[in-house]
Coordinates of C-alpha atoms in Angstrom, one line a residue:
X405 CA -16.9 -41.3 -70.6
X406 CA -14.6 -39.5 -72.6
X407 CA -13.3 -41.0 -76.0
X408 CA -9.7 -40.8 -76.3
X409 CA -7.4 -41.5 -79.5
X410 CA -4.6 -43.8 -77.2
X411 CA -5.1 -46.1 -74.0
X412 CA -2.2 -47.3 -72.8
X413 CA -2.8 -50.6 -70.6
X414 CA 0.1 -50.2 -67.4
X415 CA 1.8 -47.3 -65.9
X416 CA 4.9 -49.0 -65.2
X417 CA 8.2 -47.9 -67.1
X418 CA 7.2 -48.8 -70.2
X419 CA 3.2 -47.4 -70.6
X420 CA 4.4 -44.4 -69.0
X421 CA 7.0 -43.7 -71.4
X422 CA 5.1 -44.6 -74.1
X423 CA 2.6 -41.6 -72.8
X424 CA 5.4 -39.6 -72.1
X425 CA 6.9 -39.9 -75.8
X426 CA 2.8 -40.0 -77.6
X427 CA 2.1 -36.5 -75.6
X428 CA 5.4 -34.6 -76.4
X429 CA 3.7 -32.9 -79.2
X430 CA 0.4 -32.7 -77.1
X431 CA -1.5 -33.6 -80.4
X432 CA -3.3 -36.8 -79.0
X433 CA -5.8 -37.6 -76.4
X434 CA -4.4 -40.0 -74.2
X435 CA -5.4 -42.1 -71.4
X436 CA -2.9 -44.0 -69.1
X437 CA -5.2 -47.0 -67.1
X438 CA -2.4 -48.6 -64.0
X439 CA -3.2 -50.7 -61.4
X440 CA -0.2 -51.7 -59.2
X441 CA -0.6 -55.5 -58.8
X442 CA 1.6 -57.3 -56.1
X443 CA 5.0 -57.9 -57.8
X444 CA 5.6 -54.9 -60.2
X445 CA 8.5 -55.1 -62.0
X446 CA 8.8 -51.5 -62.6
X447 CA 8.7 -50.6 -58.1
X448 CA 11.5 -54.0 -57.6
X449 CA 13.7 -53.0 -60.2
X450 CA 17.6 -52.0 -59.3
X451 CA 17.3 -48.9 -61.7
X452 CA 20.7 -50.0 -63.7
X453 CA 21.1 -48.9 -67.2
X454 CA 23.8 -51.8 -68.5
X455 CA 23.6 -52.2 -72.1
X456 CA 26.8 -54.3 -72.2
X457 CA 26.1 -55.6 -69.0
X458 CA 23.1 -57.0 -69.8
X459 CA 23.5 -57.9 -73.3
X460 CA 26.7 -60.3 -72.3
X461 CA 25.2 -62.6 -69.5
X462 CA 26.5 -60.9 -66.7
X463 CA 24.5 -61.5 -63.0
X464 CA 23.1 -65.1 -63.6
X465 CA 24.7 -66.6 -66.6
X466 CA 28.4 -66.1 -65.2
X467 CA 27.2 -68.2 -61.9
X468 CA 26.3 -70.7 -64.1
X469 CA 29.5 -70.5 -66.2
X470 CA 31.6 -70.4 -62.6
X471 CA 29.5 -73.8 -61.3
X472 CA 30.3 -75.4 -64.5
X473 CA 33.6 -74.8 -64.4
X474 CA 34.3 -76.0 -61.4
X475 CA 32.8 -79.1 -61.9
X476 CA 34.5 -79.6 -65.0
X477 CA 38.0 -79.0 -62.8
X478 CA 36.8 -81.7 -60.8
X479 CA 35.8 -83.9 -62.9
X480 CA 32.5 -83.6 -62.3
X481 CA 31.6 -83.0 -66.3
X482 CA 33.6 -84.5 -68.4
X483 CA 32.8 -82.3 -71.8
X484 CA 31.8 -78.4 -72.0
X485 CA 27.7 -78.3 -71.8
X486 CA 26.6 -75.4 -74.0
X487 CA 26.1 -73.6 -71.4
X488 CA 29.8 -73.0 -70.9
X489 CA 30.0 -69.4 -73.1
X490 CA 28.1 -66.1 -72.2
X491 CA 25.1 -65.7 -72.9
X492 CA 25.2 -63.5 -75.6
X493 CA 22.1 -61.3 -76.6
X494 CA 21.1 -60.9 -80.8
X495 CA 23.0 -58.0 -82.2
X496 CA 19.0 -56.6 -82.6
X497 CA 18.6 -56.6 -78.8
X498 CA 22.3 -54.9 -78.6
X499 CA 21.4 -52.1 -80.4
X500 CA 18.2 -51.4 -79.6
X501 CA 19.8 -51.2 -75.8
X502 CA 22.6 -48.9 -77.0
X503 CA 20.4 -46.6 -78.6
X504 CA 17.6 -46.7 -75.9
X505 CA 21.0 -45.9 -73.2
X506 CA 22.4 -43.0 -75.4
X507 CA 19.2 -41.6 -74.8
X508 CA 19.3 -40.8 -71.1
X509 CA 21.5 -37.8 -71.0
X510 CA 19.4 -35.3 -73.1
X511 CA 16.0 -37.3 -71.9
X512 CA 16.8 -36.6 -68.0
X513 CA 17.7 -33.1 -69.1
X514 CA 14.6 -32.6 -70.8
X515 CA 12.8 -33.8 -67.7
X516 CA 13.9 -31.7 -65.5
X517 CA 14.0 -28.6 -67.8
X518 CA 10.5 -29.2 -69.1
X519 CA 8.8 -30.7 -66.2
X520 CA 11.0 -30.3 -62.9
X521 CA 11.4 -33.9 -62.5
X522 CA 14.3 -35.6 -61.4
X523 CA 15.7 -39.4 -62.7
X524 CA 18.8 -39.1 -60.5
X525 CA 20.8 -40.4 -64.2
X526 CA 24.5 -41.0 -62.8
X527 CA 27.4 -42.0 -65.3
X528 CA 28.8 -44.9 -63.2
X529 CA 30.4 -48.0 -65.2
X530 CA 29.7 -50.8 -64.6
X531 CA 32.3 -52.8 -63.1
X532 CA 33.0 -57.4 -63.1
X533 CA 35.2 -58.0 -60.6
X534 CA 37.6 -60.9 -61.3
X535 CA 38.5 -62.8 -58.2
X536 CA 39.8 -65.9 -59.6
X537 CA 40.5 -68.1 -62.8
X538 CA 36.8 -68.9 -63.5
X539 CA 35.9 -65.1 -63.5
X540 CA 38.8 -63.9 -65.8
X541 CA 38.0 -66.9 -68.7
X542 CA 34.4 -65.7 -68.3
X543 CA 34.8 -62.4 -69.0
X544 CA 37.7 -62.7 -71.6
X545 CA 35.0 -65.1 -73.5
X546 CA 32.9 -62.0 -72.9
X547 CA 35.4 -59.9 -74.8
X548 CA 36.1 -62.1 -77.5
X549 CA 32.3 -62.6 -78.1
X550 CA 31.9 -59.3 -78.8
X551 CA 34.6 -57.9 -81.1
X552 CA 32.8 -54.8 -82.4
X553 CA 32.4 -53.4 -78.4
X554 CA 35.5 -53.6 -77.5
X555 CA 36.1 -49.7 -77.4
X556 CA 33.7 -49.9 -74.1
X557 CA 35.5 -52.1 -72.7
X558 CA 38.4 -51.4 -69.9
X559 CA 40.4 -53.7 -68.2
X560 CA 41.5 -52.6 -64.7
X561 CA 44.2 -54.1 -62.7
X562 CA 44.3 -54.8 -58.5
X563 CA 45.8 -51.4 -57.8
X564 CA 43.6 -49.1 -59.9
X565 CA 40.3 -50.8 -59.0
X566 CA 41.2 -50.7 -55.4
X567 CA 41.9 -47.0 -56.1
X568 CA 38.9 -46.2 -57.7
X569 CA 36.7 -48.4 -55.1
X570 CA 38.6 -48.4 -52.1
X571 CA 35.8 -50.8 -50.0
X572 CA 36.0 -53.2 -52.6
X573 CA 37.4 -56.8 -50.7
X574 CA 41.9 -56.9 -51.0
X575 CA 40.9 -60.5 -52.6
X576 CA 39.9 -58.9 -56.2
X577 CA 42.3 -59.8 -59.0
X578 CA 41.1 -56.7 -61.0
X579 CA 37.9 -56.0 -63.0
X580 CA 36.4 -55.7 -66.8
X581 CA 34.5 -52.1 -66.8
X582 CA 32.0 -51.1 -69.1
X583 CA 32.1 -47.4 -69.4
X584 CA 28.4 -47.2 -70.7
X585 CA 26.7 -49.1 -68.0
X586 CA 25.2 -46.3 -65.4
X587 CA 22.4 -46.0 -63.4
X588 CA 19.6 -43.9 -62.3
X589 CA 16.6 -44.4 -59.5
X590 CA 13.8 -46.6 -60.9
X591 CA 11.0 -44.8 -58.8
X592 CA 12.1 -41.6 -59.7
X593 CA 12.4 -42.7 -63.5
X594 CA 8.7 -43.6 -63.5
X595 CA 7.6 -40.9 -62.0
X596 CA 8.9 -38.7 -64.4
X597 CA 7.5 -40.5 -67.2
X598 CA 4.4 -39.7 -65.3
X599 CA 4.8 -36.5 -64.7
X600 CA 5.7 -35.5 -67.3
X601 CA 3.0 -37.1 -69.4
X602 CA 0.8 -35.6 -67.1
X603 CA 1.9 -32.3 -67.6
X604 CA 1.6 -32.7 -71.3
X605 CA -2.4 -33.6 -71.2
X606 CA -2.4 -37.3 -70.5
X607 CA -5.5 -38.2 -68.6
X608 CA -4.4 -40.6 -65.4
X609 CA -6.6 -43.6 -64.2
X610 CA -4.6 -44.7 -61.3
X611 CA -5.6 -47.6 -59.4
X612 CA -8.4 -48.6 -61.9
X613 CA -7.9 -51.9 -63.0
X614 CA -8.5 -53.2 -67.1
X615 CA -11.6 -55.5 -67.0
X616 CA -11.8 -56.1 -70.2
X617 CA -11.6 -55.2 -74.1
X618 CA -14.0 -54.7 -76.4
X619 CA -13.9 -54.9 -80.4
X620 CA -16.1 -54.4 -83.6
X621 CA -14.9 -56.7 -86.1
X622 CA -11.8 -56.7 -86.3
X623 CA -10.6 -53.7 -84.4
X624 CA -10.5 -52.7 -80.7
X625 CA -12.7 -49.6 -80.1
X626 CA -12.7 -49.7 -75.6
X627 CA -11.2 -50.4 -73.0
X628 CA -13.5 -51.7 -69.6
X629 CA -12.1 -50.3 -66.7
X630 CA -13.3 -50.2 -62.6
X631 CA -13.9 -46.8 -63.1
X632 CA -16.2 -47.1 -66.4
X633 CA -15.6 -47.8 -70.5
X634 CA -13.0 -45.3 -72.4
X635 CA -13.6 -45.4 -75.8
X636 CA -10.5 -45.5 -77.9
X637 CA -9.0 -45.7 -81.6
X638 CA -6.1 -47.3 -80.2
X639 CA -4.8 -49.6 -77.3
X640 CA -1.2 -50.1 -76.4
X641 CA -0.5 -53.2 -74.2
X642 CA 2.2 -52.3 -71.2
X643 CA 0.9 -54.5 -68.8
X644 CA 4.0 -56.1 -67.9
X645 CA 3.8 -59.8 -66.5
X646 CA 0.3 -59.3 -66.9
X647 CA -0.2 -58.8 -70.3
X648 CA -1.2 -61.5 -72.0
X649 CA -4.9 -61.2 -70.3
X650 CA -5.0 -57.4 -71.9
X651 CA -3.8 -59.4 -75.1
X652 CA -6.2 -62.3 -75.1
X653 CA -9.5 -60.2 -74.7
X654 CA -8.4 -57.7 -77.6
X655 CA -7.2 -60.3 -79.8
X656 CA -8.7 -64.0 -79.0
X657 CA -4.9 -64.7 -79.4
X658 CA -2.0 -65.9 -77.0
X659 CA 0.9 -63.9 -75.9
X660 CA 4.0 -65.6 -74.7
X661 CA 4.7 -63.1 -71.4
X662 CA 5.0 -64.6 -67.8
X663 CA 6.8 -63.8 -64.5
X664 CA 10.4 -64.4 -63.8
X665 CA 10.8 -63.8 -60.2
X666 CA 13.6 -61.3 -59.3
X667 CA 14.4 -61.3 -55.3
X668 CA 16.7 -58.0 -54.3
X669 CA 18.0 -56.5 -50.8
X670 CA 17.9 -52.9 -49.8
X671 CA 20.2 -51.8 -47.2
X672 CA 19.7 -48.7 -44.8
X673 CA 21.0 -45.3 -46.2
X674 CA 24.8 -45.9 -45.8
X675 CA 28.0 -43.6 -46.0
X676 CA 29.1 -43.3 -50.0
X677 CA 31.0 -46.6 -50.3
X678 CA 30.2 -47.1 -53.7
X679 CA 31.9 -45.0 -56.7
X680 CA 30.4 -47.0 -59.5
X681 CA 28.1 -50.2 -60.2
X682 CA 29.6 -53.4 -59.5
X683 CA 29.1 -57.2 -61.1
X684 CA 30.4 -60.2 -59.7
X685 CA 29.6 -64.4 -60.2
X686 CA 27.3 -64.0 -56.8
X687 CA 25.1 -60.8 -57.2
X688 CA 25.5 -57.4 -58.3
X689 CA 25.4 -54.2 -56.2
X690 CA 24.4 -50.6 -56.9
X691 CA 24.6 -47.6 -54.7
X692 CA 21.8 -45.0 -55.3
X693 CA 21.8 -41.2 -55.0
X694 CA 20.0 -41.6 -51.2
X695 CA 23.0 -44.0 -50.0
X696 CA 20.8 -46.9 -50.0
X697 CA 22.6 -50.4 -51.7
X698 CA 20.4 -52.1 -53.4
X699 CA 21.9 -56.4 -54.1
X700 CA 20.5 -58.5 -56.5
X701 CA 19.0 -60.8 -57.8
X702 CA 17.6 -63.9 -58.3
X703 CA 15.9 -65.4 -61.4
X704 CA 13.3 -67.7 -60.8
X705 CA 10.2 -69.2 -62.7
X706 CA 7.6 -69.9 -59.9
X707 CA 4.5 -67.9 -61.5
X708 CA 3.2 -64.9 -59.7
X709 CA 4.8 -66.2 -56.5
X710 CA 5.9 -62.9 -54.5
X711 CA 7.0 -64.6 -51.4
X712 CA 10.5 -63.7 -50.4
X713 CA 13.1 -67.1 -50.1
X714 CA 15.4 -66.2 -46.5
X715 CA 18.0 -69.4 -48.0
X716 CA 18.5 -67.5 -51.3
X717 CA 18.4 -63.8 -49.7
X718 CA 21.4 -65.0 -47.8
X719 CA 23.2 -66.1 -50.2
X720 CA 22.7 -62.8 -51.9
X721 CA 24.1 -61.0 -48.4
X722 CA 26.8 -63.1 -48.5
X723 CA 27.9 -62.7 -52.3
X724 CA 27.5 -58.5 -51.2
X725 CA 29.9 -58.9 -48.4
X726 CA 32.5 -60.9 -50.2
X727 CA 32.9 -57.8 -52.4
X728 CA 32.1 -55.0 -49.7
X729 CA 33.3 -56.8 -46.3
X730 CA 31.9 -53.4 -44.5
X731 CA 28.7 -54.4 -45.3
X732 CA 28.8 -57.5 -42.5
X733 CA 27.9 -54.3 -40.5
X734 CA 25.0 -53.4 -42.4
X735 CA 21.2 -53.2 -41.9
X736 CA 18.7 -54.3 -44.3
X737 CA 16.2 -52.0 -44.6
X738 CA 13.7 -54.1 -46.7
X739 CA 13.6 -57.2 -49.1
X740 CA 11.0 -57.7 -51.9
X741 CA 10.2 -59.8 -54.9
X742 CA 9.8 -58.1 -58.2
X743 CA 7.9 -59.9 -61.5
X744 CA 9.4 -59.7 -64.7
X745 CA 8.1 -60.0 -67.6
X746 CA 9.8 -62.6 -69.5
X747 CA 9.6 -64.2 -72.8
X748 CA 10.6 -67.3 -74.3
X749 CA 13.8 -65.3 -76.2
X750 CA 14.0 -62.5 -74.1
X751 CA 13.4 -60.1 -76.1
X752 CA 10.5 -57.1 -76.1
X753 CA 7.5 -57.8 -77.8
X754 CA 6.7 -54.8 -79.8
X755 CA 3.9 -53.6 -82.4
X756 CA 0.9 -54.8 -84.2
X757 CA -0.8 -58.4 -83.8
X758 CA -1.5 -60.2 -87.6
X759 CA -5.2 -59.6 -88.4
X760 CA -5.8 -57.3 -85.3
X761 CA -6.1 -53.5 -85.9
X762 CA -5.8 -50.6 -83.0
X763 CA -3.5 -52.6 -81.5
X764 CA 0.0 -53.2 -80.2
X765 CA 2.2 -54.9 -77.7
X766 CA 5.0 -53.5 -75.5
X767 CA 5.9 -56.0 -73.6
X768 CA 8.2 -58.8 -72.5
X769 CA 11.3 -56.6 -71.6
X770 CA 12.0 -59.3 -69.0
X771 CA 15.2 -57.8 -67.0
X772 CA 15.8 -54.4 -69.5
X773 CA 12.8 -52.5 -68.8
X774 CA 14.5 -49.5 -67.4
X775 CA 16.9 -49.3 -69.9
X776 CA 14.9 -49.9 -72.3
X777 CA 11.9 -48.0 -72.0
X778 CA 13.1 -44.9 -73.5
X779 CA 13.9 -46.8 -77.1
X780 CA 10.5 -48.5 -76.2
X781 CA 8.7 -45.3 -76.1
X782 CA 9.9 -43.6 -79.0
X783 CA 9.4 -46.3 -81.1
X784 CA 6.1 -47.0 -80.1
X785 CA 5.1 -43.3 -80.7
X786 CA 6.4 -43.7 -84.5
X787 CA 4.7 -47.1 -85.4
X788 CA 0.9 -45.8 -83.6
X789 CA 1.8 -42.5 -85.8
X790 CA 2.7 -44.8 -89.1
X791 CA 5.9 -42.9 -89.0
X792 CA 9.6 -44.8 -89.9
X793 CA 11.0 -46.3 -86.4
X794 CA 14.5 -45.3 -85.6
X795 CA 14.7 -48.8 -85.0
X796 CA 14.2 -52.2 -87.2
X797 CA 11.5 -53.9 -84.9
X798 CA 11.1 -57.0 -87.0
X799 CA 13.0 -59.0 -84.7
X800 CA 10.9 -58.1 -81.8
X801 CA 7.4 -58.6 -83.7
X802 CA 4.6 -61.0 -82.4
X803 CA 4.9 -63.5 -85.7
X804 CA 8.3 -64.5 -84.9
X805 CA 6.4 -66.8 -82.4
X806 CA 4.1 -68.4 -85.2
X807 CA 5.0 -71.5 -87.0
X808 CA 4.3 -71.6 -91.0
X809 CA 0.5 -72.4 -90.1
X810 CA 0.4 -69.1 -88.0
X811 CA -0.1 -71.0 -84.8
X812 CA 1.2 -69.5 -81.4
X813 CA 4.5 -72.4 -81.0
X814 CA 6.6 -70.4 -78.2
X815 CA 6.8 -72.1 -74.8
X816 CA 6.1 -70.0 -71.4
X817 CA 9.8 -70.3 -70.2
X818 CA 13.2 -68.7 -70.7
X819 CA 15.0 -70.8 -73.5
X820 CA 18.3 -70.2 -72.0
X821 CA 16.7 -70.6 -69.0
X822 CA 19.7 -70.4 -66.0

């Protein structure tokens, strides 16, 4: 078969990005190998681009926070566990998500100009809505634990968020906004990647699964595929929840990446009810461009299990229609079970592995995939070209898992696991 000078392992967001970014300059041979394993992350994501939101413990770590809380109030707890502050990501992971979100404006542009293809990028906010004591001390730690953001963040009052959404429950208090949080469709943002890599040369092996890696010496020279051996100078690991197999036969080394399962609900195409994104201590809930309301999510560490869990989808429903009491009306169109790709930190796993040549990881963007695949793809094109990243990736390199002796230490859970 024919030789190429990249394989990227996974099509999701992040492989096809990368091959989006690698082909701009349509200087490379490039092959892009996906096989859509029950579970991907990339078709069971909400599509929501929240820097802040995601980088201050919004979703699942303020549910925590609340249940602590309470049970502090009641005597429950008598002390303040650790757990009782947001969980605040590394100033790394902030800005790599900032720059990765600042992107989306001129790279949706350049999309559709270049390629006809369509994100559906909307500049949304992204809204926490305070509906009691717990919520407001949550997100003023929030705004105290990040004193360097605070020009992106808004604080609304009762009457002007009831203005702005109008559907939103009469029991809201008010709400902290984050006017860089927005949104665009996740399917549409991978095909585009696609597409556009396609239309720039990439050769597409769709449905062809990665059977294996082959080196000489020390460096990777194939990939084995279902549909036959590419020879390559390079392989890029994007396979998602999946990927420390693609790591462990092209390196003999472990990879700390393994599914968090992510539960969501999908509604029927409604009326527009929604003017932004919205956050609250049960779920969070994002309108898309097709009137669908997508409510999310859970986060749960039960391996590659995809089933869906009727107790906690309920309580998602429920935590919707506290917020949206319109939605008691609803119908769900469909419910599924997305796999992220966690690590122990969670933070990306990017670049080379020590010893290892023709290789690199990107992989392990656990819940920021979306968001960040656009930083991810860039600065993957610059390390496999030995150019300068626009990015410091030292904190997201492989070796920060290896003790002094160089062994793999990293456990296969979240360490703030919530």
């Amino acid at each position: 078969m024919k030789s190429y000078d990249i394989v990227i392992c996974g099509g999701g967001v992040i492989g096809s990005s990368i091959a989006y970014f690698l082909s701009r300059d349509r200087d490379l041979n490039i092959a892009l190998v996906d096989y859509k394993k029950k579970g991907n992350a990339s078709r069971a994501s909400a599509g929501g681009l929240w820097p802040m939101g995601e980088s201050t413990g919004l979703g699942c770590g303020v549910i925590l926070f609340k249940t602590l809380s309470k049970q502090m109030s009641e005597g429950v707890l008598t002390s303040a566990p650790a757990e009782m502050k947001p969980h605040i990501m590394p100033p790394a992971f902030f800005e790599m998500a900032m720059q990765s979100n600042s992107m989306y404006p001129w790279l949706s542009q350049e999309l559709l100009d270049k390629h006809n293809v369509d994100m559906k990028f909307e500049k949304t906010g992204l809204k926490f809505i305070i509906y009691d004591e717990y919520d407001r001390l949550y997100a003023q730690h929030i705004a105290n634990a990040v004193p360097d953001r605070q020009h992106h963040i808004r604080w609304i009052d009762k009457q002007e968020l009831l203005e702005q959404e109008p559907h939103l429950s009469s029991r809201a208090l008010g709400a902290m906004e984050f006017d860089t949080d927005h949104q665009i469709n996740p399917y549409r943002l991978n095909e585009a990647y696609v597409e556009g890599a396609r239309q720039n040369g990439v050769d597409l092996f769709l449905n062809t699964e990665v059977t294996g890696i082959e080196r000489s010496g020390n460096r990777v020279v194939a990939v084995n595929t279902s549909m036959g051996t590419l020879r390559c100078n390079m392989v890029i690991n994007a396979a998602g929840s999946w990927a420390e197999k693609i790591c462990q036969w092209a390196t003999g080394m472990p990879l700390p990446v393994f599914p968090v399962k992510g539960q969501v609900i999908v509604s029927e195409r409604l009326p527009k009810l929604l003017n932004g994104c919205i956050t609250t201590s049960d779920c969070y809930i994002a309108q898309k461009d097709n009137g669908e309301i997508l409510i999310g999510s859970t986060t749960e560490e039960k391996g590659y299990d995809t089933t869906n869990d009727v107790r906690l989808l309920r309580q998602l429903a429920l935590g919707a229609q506290k917020s949206l009491p319109i939605l008691k009306t609803m119908n769900i169109k469909r419910c599924w079970t997305g796999l992220r790709p966690g690590s122990p930190d969670e933070l990306p796993i990017l670049g080379p592995m020590p010893g290892i040549e023709g290789y690199l990881n990107a992989c392990g963007h656990f819940r920021t995939g979306m968001l960040t695949s656009a930083i991810t793809g860039q600065l993957l094109n610059e390390v496999a070209r030995g150019k300068p990243t626009s990015l410091d990736i030292s904190p997201f390199l492989y070796q920060r898992f290896l003790s002094d002796c160089g062994e793999m230490v990293a456990s296969y859970h979240l360490e703030a696991s919530l």
